[in-house]
């Protein structure tokens, strides 16, 4: 499965949606920026969009109203280790109240992976960040065992972007 993420101005997004009225697009916004998400199973993508291969998918992205993209640049030599980390994740986020979906996304044309989680609302996401499950999922971060302390994996800092429906 592939996921396409188009980013641009709200007006452009509305025009795209009108031209693709039969496509199952998800419209998200953040200030004046809009995002359209489109999942496809080997079909045509969304023109002008970032393309990702879906490595892991749980839940229906249409059920979420608050989207969090954890954007993580990964070096070529770090890809295998990074992907292994997410393929062997504990899956605790799925049990959190307000959780709707997760997509672990491998970039097709860049080095920046995206971990997309969708939530019922922003408060559900904040509650997850303060939960014991979150602490457990990120327990190795910053330690000698953490992937973030390995050399040559992350060429630049990661960053988070959030959107609402």
Backbone as a chain_set.jsonl record, in Angstrom:
{"seq": "XXXXXXXXXXXXXXXXXXXXXXXXXXXXXXXXXXXXXXXXXXXXXXXXXXXXXXXXXXXXXXXXXXXXXXXXXXXXXXXXXXXXXXXXXXXXXXXXXXXXXXXXXXXXXXXXXXXXXXXXXXXXXXXXXXXXXXXXXXXXXXXXXXXXXXXXXXXXXXXXXXXXX", "coords": {"N": [[0.852, -1.171, 0.0], [0.426, 2.288, -0.635], [0.915, 5.643, 0.465], [-0.005, 8.924, -0.184], [0.966, 12.25, 0.209], [-0.077, 15.356, -0.153], [0.854, 18.727, 0.013], [0.003, 22.091, 0.503], [-1.448, 25.332, -0.23], [-4.621, 26.173, 1.22], [-6.637, 26.942, -0.651], [-5.718, 25.796, -3.042], [-5.879, 23.121, -2.331], [-8.635, 22.744, -2.061], [-9.426, 23.097, -4.716], [-8.127, 20.912, -5.904], [-9.458, 18.803, -4.626], [-12.02, 19.159, -5.662], [-11.573, 18.521, -8.328], [-10.961, 15.873, -8.082], [-13.201, 14.437, -7.228], [-14.214, 11.853, -6.842], [-12.274, 10.477, -5.511], [-10.975, 9.11, -2.48], [-10.092, 11.211, -0.395], [-8.344, 12.693, 2.332], [-8.713, 15.617, 4.071], [-6.76, 17.93, 5.671], [-5.783, 20.57, 7.902], [-3.589, 23.299, 8.858], [-3.166, 26.286, 10.077], [-2.706, 28.32, 7.293], [-1.89, 26.313, 5.676], [-2.594, 23.353, 3.912], [-3.235, 19.835, 3.85], [-3.531, 16.973, 1.884], [-4.384, 13.641, 2.101], [-3.949, 10.466, 0.663], [-4.592, 7.148, 0.295], [-3.484, 4.323, -1.497], [-3.7, 1.261, -3.282], [-1.466, 0.17, -5.067], [-2.382, 1.665, -7.199], [-2.853, 4.643, -9.261], [-1.092, 7.519, -8.085], [-1.253, 10.594, -6.2], [-0.947, 13.45, -7.918], [1.924, 15.504, -7.724], [2.404, 15.037, -5.076], [4.039, 13.946, -2.014], [5.362, 10.726, -1.932], [4.903, 7.655, -0.257], [5.787, 4.394, 0.933], [3.772, 2.194, 2.702], [4.754, 0.819, 5.616], [3.756, -0.207, 7.948], [0.53, -0.54, 9.166], [-2.213, 0.339, 11.08], [-5.555, 0.569, 11.979], [-8.064, 2.909, 10.72], [-7.415, 5.615, 8.725], [-9.309, 7.481, 8.181], [-10.794, 7.756, 10.439], [-9.588, 9.509, 12.161], [-9.137, 12.775, 13.606], [-7.22, 14.496, 14.414], [-4.047, 14.88, 13.361], [-0.737, 13.703, 13.561], [2.426, 14.084, 12.391], [5.425, 12.613, 12.668], [8.346, 13.437, 11.5], [11.159, 11.995, 10.224], [14.363, 12.235, 9.269], [16.472, 9.862, 7.744], [19.535, 8.252, 7.267], [20.942, 6.531, 4.41], [22.373, 4.265, 5.219], [21.229, 3.837, 7.676], [18.634, 3.01, 7.322], [17.714, 0.259, 7.375], [18.004, -0.509, 10.103], [16.379, 1.444, 11.314], [13.844, 0.875, 10.179], [13.495, -1.731, 11.123], [13.223, -1.241, 13.847], [10.675, -0.09, 13.949], [9.109, -2.088, 12.845], [9.158, -3.939, 14.784], [7.866, -2.843, 16.917], [6.143, -2.278, 20.048], [3.43, -1.791, 19.901], [1.753, -0.416, 21.597], [0.509, 2.047, 21.435], [-1.852, 1.723, 20.063], [-3.697, 0.926, 21.911], [-4.423, 3.089, 23.335], [-6.755, 5.478, 24.643], [-8.735, 7.297, 22.362], [-7.096, 6.892, 20.191], [-6.81, 6.529, 16.68], [-5.504, 5.704, 14.256], [-2.409, 4.47, 12.843], [0.391, 4.966, 10.733], [3.338, 3.795, 9.454], [5.696, 5.153, 7.502], [7.643, 4.782, 4.647], [9.778, 6.804, 2.79], [9.537, 7.485, -0.719], [10.894, 9.162, -2.471], [12.737, 10.644, -0.981], [14.715, 11.203, 2.015], [13.307, 11.231, 4.31], [11.431, 9.7, 6.622], [8.05, 9.132, 7.745], [6.135, 9.0, 10.624], [2.981, 8.575, 11.114], [0.37, 9.385, 13.17], [-3.038, 9.221, 14.004], [-5.675, 10.76, 15.733], [-8.553, 11.011, 17.886], [-8.84, 13.562, 18.892], [-6.854, 16.493, 19.78], [-6.319, 16.458, 22.524], [-6.397, 13.735, 23.175], [-4.04, 12.85, 21.955], [-2.157, 14.309, 23.47], [-2.625, 13.167, 25.964], [-1.68, 10.584, 25.471], [1.061, 11.167, 25.169], [1.716, 11.707, 27.787], [1.39, 9.342, 29.044], [2.058, 6.141, 30.668], [2.506, 4.152, 28.822], [3.569, 5.546, 26.632], [5.96, 6.413, 27.772], [7.164, 3.902, 28.142], [7.372, 3.05, 25.455], [9.248, 4.811, 24.511], [11.45, 4.482, 26.091], [14.172, 3.829, 25.704], [15.219, 5.97, 24.391], [17.753, 8.364, 24.09], [19.519, 6.911, 25.618], [22.336, 4.597, 25.885], [21.448, 2.346, 24.58], [19.581, 3.291, 22.844], [18.351, 4.001, 19.568], [18.764, 6.543, 18.683], [21.246, 7.292, 19.573], [23.085, 6.025, 18.065], [25.719, 6.225, 15.673], [25.676, 7.963, 12.49], [23.019, 7.556, 11.586], [20.904, 9.394, 11.684], [20.772, 12.108, 9.719], [19.894, 14.709, 10.058], [17.991, 16.692, 12.423], [14.863, 15.369, 13.624], [11.404, 16.334, 13.069], [8.17, 17.587, 14.032], [4.928, 17.784, 12.68], [1.612, 18.989, 12.833], [-1.881, 18.562, 12.216], [-5.363, 19.329, 11.722], [-8.711, 18.083, 11.139]], "CA": [[0.0, 0.0, 0.0], [1.124, 3.557, -0.681], [0.211, 6.818, 0.961], [0.441, 10.147, -0.838], [0.724, 13.437, 1.036], [0.041, 16.614, -0.883], [0.866, 19.869, 0.917], [-0.074, 23.367, -0.196], [-2.391, 26.315, 0.298], [-6.004, 25.682, 1.336], [-7.381, 27.157, -1.9], [-5.266, 24.776, -3.989], [-6.407, 21.833, -1.874], [-10.066, 22.707, -2.387], [-9.523, 22.878, -6.159], [-7.737, 19.522, -6.152], [-10.547, 17.93, -4.168], [-13.129, 19.293, -6.614], [-11.186, 17.8, -9.54], [-10.857, 14.447, -7.752], [-14.385, 14.253, -6.378], [-14.471, 10.439, -6.565], [-11.173, 9.916, -4.729], [-11.166, 9.131, -1.028], [-9.045, 12.083, 0.114], [-8.509, 13.241, 3.675], [-8.33, 17.026, 4.067], [-6.272, 18.381, 6.972], [-5.285, 21.946, 7.846], [-2.769, 23.881, 9.91], [-3.093, 27.679, 9.638], [-3.068, 28.428, 5.879], [-1.414, 25.132, 4.971], [-3.509, 22.213, 3.839], [-2.664, 18.544, 3.478], [-4.444, 15.949, 1.397], [-3.835, 12.292, 2.201], [-4.612, 9.518, -0.219], [-4.02, 5.806, 0.341], [-3.766, 3.569, -2.722], [-3.156, -0.098, -3.348], [-0.874, -0.043, -6.371], [-3.015, 2.473, -8.242], [-2.195, 5.935, -9.503], [-0.94, 8.351, -6.905], [-1.786, 11.947, -6.202], [0.061, 14.239, -8.617], [2.569, 16.562, -6.958], [2.421, 14.668, -3.659], [5.106, 13.098, -1.503], [4.928, 9.336, -1.975], [5.443, 6.783, 0.784], [5.345, 3.012, 1.054], [3.274, 1.953, 4.051], [5.433, -0.33, 6.213], [2.929, -0.72, 9.035], [-0.741, 0.19, 9.189], [-3.234, -0.111, 12.022], [-6.665, 1.512, 12.064], [-8.54, 3.606, 9.526], [-7.02, 7.023, 8.83], [-10.516, 8.306, 8.085], [-11.389, 7.888, 11.771], [-8.852, 10.483, 12.956], [-9.412, 14.205, 13.391], [-6.0, 15.214, 14.769], [-2.964, 14.116, 12.74], [0.616, 14.044, 14.0], [3.483, 13.531, 11.552], [6.784, 12.658, 13.196], [9.163, 13.383, 10.289], [12.472, 11.557, 10.69], [15.36, 11.979, 8.236], [17.272, 8.672, 8.041], [20.569, 8.024, 6.263], [20.815, 5.28, 3.656], [22.893, 3.156, 6.034], [20.403, 3.648, 8.863], [17.26, 2.611, 6.966], [17.367, -1.097, 7.832], [17.849, -0.475, 11.557], [15.207, 2.264, 11.63], [12.639, 0.121, 9.818], [13.388, -2.858, 12.057], [12.728, -0.689, 15.112], [9.23, 0.12, 13.866], [8.43, -3.35, 12.555], [9.136, -4.697, 16.028], [7.355, -1.976, 17.985], [5.259, -2.969, 20.993], [2.033, -1.603, 19.511], [0.991, 0.058, 22.755], [-0.249, 3.245, 21.088], [-3.17, 1.315, 19.584], [-4.587, 0.687, 23.054], [-4.682, 4.361, 24.01], [-8.045, 6.123, 24.36], [-8.691, 8.343, 21.357], [-6.271, 6.485, 19.057], [-7.579, 6.147, 15.487], [-4.714, 4.981, 13.265], [-0.975, 4.735, 12.699], [1.038, 4.557, 9.497], [4.786, 3.951, 9.408], [5.814, 5.475, 6.09], [8.974, 4.844, 4.036], [9.738, 7.757, 1.678], [9.903, 6.971, -2.035], [11.808, 10.077, -3.158], [13.501, 11.485, -0.055], [15.274, 10.425, 3.118], [12.534, 11.526, 5.519], [10.325, 8.818, 6.976], [6.996, 9.781, 8.525], [5.317, 8.177, 11.494], [1.716, 9.301, 11.166], [-0.676, 8.885, 14.065], [-4.281, 9.986, 13.958], [-6.346, 10.731, 17.023], [-9.906, 11.581, 17.969], [-8.648, 14.995, 19.123], [-5.519, 16.849, 20.261], [-6.16, 16.044, 23.912], [-6.072, 12.302, 23.185], [-2.615, 12.747, 21.658], [-1.416, 14.798, 24.639], [-2.749, 12.148, 27.008], [-0.746, 9.518, 25.093], [2.418, 11.628, 25.466], [1.907, 11.716, 29.234], [1.04, 8.013, 29.568], [3.111, 5.167, 30.951], [2.76, 3.435, 27.57], [4.477, 6.393, 25.862], [7.251, 6.309, 28.447], [7.704, 2.584, 27.835], [7.697, 3.0, 24.025], [10.4, 5.673, 24.255], [12.343, 4.328, 27.241], [15.59, 3.744, 25.324], [15.642, 7.228, 23.772], [18.762, 9.109, 24.836], [20.412, 5.999, 26.347], [23.292, 3.886, 25.037], [20.702, 1.364, 23.793], [18.663, 3.983, 21.941], [18.748, 4.156, 18.17], [19.165, 7.935, 18.478], [22.643, 7.471, 19.958], [23.946, 5.331, 17.104], [26.256, 7.182, 14.693], [25.386, 7.898, 11.058], [21.66, 7.13, 11.258], [20.047, 10.563, 11.49], [21.594, 13.2, 9.185], [19.337, 15.984, 10.525], [16.989, 16.467, 13.478], [13.469, 15.093, 13.243], [10.486, 17.425, 13.379], [6.783, 17.182, 14.111], [3.905, 18.658, 12.133], [0.285, 18.557, 13.253], [-2.992, 19.082, 11.414], [-6.695, 18.918, 12.157], [-9.706, 17.946, 10.066]], "C": [[0.896, 1.232, 0.0], [0.246, 4.637, -0.053], [0.846, 8.022, 0.289], [0.018, 11.329, 0.021], [0.999, 14.682, 0.203], [-0.047, 17.743, 0.126], [0.842, 21.151, 0.095], [-1.064, 24.291, 0.482], [-3.803, 25.731, 0.292], [-6.791, 25.803, 0.031], [-7.013, 26.111, -2.951], [-5.839, 23.407, -3.615], [-7.878, 21.683, -2.239], [-10.256, 22.458, -3.884], [-9.161, 21.44, -6.522], [-8.857, 18.561, -5.77], [-11.726, 17.991, -5.134], [-12.835, 18.514, -7.893], [-11.108, 16.291, -9.325], [-12.021, 14.04, -6.854], [-14.638, 12.793, -6.013], [-13.367, 9.769, -5.751], [-11.475, 10.048, -3.239], [-9.996, 9.893, -0.396], [-9.372, 12.523, 1.537], [-7.918, 14.641, 3.659], [-7.99, 17.438, 5.489], [-5.733, 19.803, 6.824], [-4.443, 22.296, 9.068], [-2.496, 25.308, 9.461], [-3.537, 27.761, 8.176], [-2.646, 27.215, 5.065], [-2.454, 24.016, 5.025], [-2.733, 20.973, 3.429], [-3.796, 17.668, 2.979], [-3.724, 14.617, 1.503], [-4.655, 11.368, 1.318], [-3.883, 8.186, -0.112], [-4.437, 5.042, -0.911], [-3.103, 2.202, -2.629], [-2.666, -0.332, -4.766], [-1.484, 0.772, -7.502], [-2.265, 3.761, -8.474], [-2.154, 6.765, -8.226], [-1.625, 9.691, -7.049], [-0.695, 12.85, -6.772], [0.591, 15.365, -7.738], [2.684, 16.268, -5.475], [3.693, 13.91, -3.302], [4.563, 11.675, -1.473], [5.652, 8.53, -0.902], [4.953, 5.359, 0.569], [4.911, 2.828, 2.499], [3.931, 0.677, 4.572], [4.586, -1.0, 7.284], [1.671, 0.131, 9.079], [-1.688, -0.471, 10.179], [-4.304, 0.965, 12.065], [-6.974, 2.172, 10.733], [-8.208, 5.088, 9.66], [-8.215, 7.957, 8.712], [-11.184, 8.524, 9.437], [-10.721, 8.965, 12.624], [-9.183, 11.913, 12.593], [-8.234, 15.08, 13.784], [-4.842, 14.348, 14.282], [-1.614, 14.634, 13.213], [1.594, 13.311, 13.078], [4.8, 13.712, 12.281], [7.681, 12.391, 11.994], [10.615, 13.132, 10.689], [13.41, 11.322, 9.504], [16.26, 10.81, 8.658], [18.276, 8.48, 6.908], [20.334, 6.689, 5.561], [21.269, 4.098, 4.507], [22.057, 2.885, 7.281], [19.013, 3.103, 8.595], [16.862, 1.256, 7.541], [17.129, -1.125, 9.345], [16.603, 0.304, 11.956], [13.919, 1.496, 11.342], [12.429, -1.063, 10.752], [12.808, -2.406, 13.386], [11.212, -0.538, 15.073], [8.463, -1.153, 13.512], [8.31, -4.207, 13.805], [8.633, -3.868, 17.207], [6.324, -2.731, 18.833], [3.781, -2.812, 20.639], [1.156, -1.095, 20.642], [0.118, 1.27, 22.426], [-1.677, 2.887, 20.685], [-4.192, 1.124, 20.703], [-4.985, 1.972, 23.776], [-6.056, 4.922, 23.649], [-7.867, 7.248, 23.349], [-7.821, 8.017, 20.154], [-7.168, 6.083, 17.892], [-6.752, 5.296, 14.527], [-3.239, 5.356, 13.372], [-0.537, 4.228, 11.339], [2.532, 4.83, 9.661], [5.127, 4.02, 7.925], [7.271, 5.603, 5.639], [8.901, 5.804, 2.839], [10.179, 7.1, 0.371], [10.985, 7.84, -2.661], [12.566, 11.019, -2.233], [14.097, 10.588, 1.03], [14.453, 10.558, 4.399], [11.323, 10.61, 5.657], [9.273, 9.642, 7.71], [6.292, 8.713, 9.35], [4.061, 9.004, 11.717], [0.8, 8.625, 12.173], [-1.868, 9.82, 13.955], [-5.059, 9.706, 15.229], [-7.738, 11.323, 16.91], [-9.818, 13.1, 18.102], [-7.246, 15.235, 19.667], [-5.294, 16.381, 21.694], [-5.823, 14.558, 24.026], [-4.586, 12.089, 22.908], [-1.787, 13.197, 22.858], [-1.474, 13.797, 25.79], [-1.806, 10.975, 26.739], [0.682, 9.926, 25.454], [2.729, 11.599, 26.962], [1.678, 10.343, 29.867], [2.27, 7.168, 29.864], [3.478, 4.408, 29.677], [3.731, 4.228, 26.694], [5.88, 6.309, 26.459], [7.931, 4.983, 28.145], [8.17, 2.518, 26.377], [8.963, 3.791, 23.708], [11.467, 5.556, 25.346], [13.823, 4.332, 26.873], [16.115, 5.037, 24.707], [16.637, 7.948, 24.678], [19.703, 8.242, 25.647], [21.36, 5.319, 25.363], [22.598, 2.855, 24.155], [19.808, 2.003, 22.742], [19.223, 4.138, 20.539], [19.243, 5.576, 17.906], [20.617, 8.201, 18.856], [23.614, 6.739, 19.037], [24.451, 6.34, 16.077], [25.723, 6.923, 13.284], [23.985, 7.396, 10.702], [20.791, 8.33, 10.906], [20.882, 11.745, 11.004], [21.153, 14.588, 9.647], [18.348, 15.69, 11.637], [15.613, 16.14, 12.896], [12.619, 16.299, 13.616], [9.054, 16.914, 13.305], [5.904, 18.237, 13.454], [2.541, 18.101, 12.526], [-0.771, 19.26, 12.406], [-4.302, 18.615, 12.025], [-7.609, 18.814, 10.944], [-10.788, 18.966, 10.238]], "O": [[1.989, 1.218, 0.566], [-0.982, 4.55, -0.046], [2.069, 8.13, 0.2], [-1.115, 11.408, 0.494], [2.145, 15.013, -0.1], [-0.915, 17.732, 0.998], [1.571, 21.283, -0.889], [-1.469, 24.064, 1.622], [-4.132, 24.893, -0.548], [-7.52, 24.887, -0.349], [-7.879, 25.602, -3.662], [-6.235, 22.634, -4.487], [-8.311, 20.616, -2.674], [-11.141, 21.7, -4.28], [-9.822, 20.825, -7.359], [-9.162, 17.623, -6.506], [-12.363, 16.97, -5.394], [-13.738, 17.915, -8.478], [-11.182, 15.521, -10.283], [-11.827, 13.374, -5.837], [-15.224, 12.522, -4.966], [-13.512, 8.615, -5.346], [-12.148, 10.984, -2.807], [-9.034, 9.289, 0.078], [-10.537, 12.701, 1.893], [-6.763, 14.832, 3.281], [-8.811, 17.318, 6.398], [-5.281, 20.192, 5.747], [-4.559, 21.694, 10.136], [-1.685, 25.527, 8.562], [-4.636, 27.315, 7.847], [-3.002, 27.098, 3.893], [-3.095, 23.782, 6.049], [-1.709, 21.056, 2.751], [-4.877, 17.624, 3.568], [-2.588, 14.478, 1.049], [-5.879, 11.473, 1.237], [-2.688, 8.105, -0.398], [-5.591, 5.104, -1.334], [-2.074, 2.032, -1.975], [-3.355, -0.953, -5.575], [-1.123, 0.573, -8.661], [-1.169, 3.954, -7.947], [-3.066, 6.713, -7.4], [-2.473, 9.884, -7.92], [0.368, 12.995, -6.168], [-0.173, 16.084, -7.094], [3.026, 17.156, -4.694], [4.34, 13.312, -4.162], [3.434, 11.446, -1.039], [6.849, 8.701, -0.673], [3.843, 5.141, 0.085], [5.607, 3.259, 3.418], [3.7, -0.41, 4.043], [4.683, -2.207, 7.503], [1.732, 1.36, 9.036], [-1.931, -1.676, 10.123], [-3.988, 2.149, 12.176], [-6.244, 2.014, 9.754], [-8.663, 5.745, 10.595], [-8.129, 9.118, 9.112], [-12.052, 9.388, 9.565], [-11.226, 9.304, 13.694], [-9.47, 12.232, 11.439], [-8.243, 16.282, 13.519], [-4.675, 13.217, 14.736], [-1.376, 15.841, 13.261], [1.591, 12.082, 12.998], [5.246, 14.841, 12.491], [7.771, 11.258, 11.52], [11.227, 13.935, 11.394], [13.273, 10.318, 8.804], [16.749, 10.772, 9.788], [17.915, 8.538, 5.732], [19.613, 5.828, 6.065], [20.623, 3.051, 4.515], [22.167, 1.814, 7.878], [18.286, 2.769, 9.53], [15.789, 1.121, 8.13], [16.148, -1.71, 9.805], [15.854, -0.125, 12.834], [13.008, 1.472, 12.17], [11.295, -1.362, 11.128], [11.994, -3.109, 13.985], [10.536, -0.827, 16.061], [7.285, -1.276, 13.849], [7.462, -5.097, 13.878], [8.944, -4.166, 18.36], [5.716, -3.699, 18.376], [2.964, -3.636, 21.049], [-0.054, -1.321, 20.642], [-0.905, 1.489, 23.076], [-2.607, 3.655, 20.934], [-5.4, 1.158, 20.468], [-5.785, 1.947, 24.711], [-6.476, 4.854, 22.494], [-6.948, 8.058, 23.471], [-7.802, 8.78, 19.188], [-8.164, 5.385, 18.08], [-7.235, 4.277, 14.034], [-2.876, 6.402, 13.911], [-1.019, 3.206, 10.851], [2.939, 5.951, 9.966], [4.883, 3.072, 7.178], [8.032, 6.413, 6.168], [8.05, 5.632, 1.966], [11.082, 6.264, 0.359], [11.896, 7.325, -3.31], [12.995, 12.089, -2.664], [13.992, 9.363, 0.963], [14.852, 10.058, 5.451], [10.34, 10.722, 4.925], [9.568, 10.717, 8.233], [5.906, 7.662, 8.838], [4.083, 10.011, 12.425], [0.49, 7.44, 12.048], [-1.725, 11.037, 13.831], [-5.098, 8.582, 15.729], [-8.054, 12.041, 15.962], [-10.609, 13.833, 17.509], [-6.529, 14.284, 19.979], [-4.192, 15.952, 22.039], [-5.039, 14.17, 24.892], [-3.945, 11.253, 23.544], [-0.816, 12.534, 23.221], [-0.49, 13.604, 26.503], [-1.203, 10.435, 27.666], [1.436, 9.113, 25.99], [3.891, 11.48, 27.35], [1.763, 10.199, 31.086], [3.368, 7.441, 29.38], [4.642, 4.06, 29.478], [4.622, 3.643, 26.077], [6.863, 6.154, 25.735], [9.14, 4.942, 27.918], [9.244, 1.988, 26.096], [9.67, 3.479, 22.749], [12.297, 6.453, 25.496], [14.647, 4.797, 27.661], [17.322, 5.187, 24.519], [16.398, 8.119, 25.873], [20.602, 8.766, 26.304], [21.203, 5.453, 24.149], [23.108, 2.522, 23.085], [19.327, 1.317, 21.84], [20.416, 4.376, 20.352], [20.053, 5.792, 17.004], [21.164, 9.242, 18.491], [24.829, 6.827, 19.213], [23.699, 7.217, 15.652], [25.365, 5.796, 12.941], [23.79, 6.858, 9.612], [20.028, 8.286, 9.941], [21.627, 12.332, 11.79], [21.943, 15.532, 9.631], [17.907, 14.549, 11.782], [15.261, 16.591, 11.806], [13.047, 17.17, 14.372], [8.76, 15.941, 12.611], [6.108, 19.436, 13.647], [2.341, 16.887, 12.547], [-0.583, 20.386, 11.946], [-4.341, 17.626, 12.757], [-7.333, 19.368, 9.88], [-11.721, 19.017, 9.437]]}, "num_chains": 1, "name": "protein.A"}
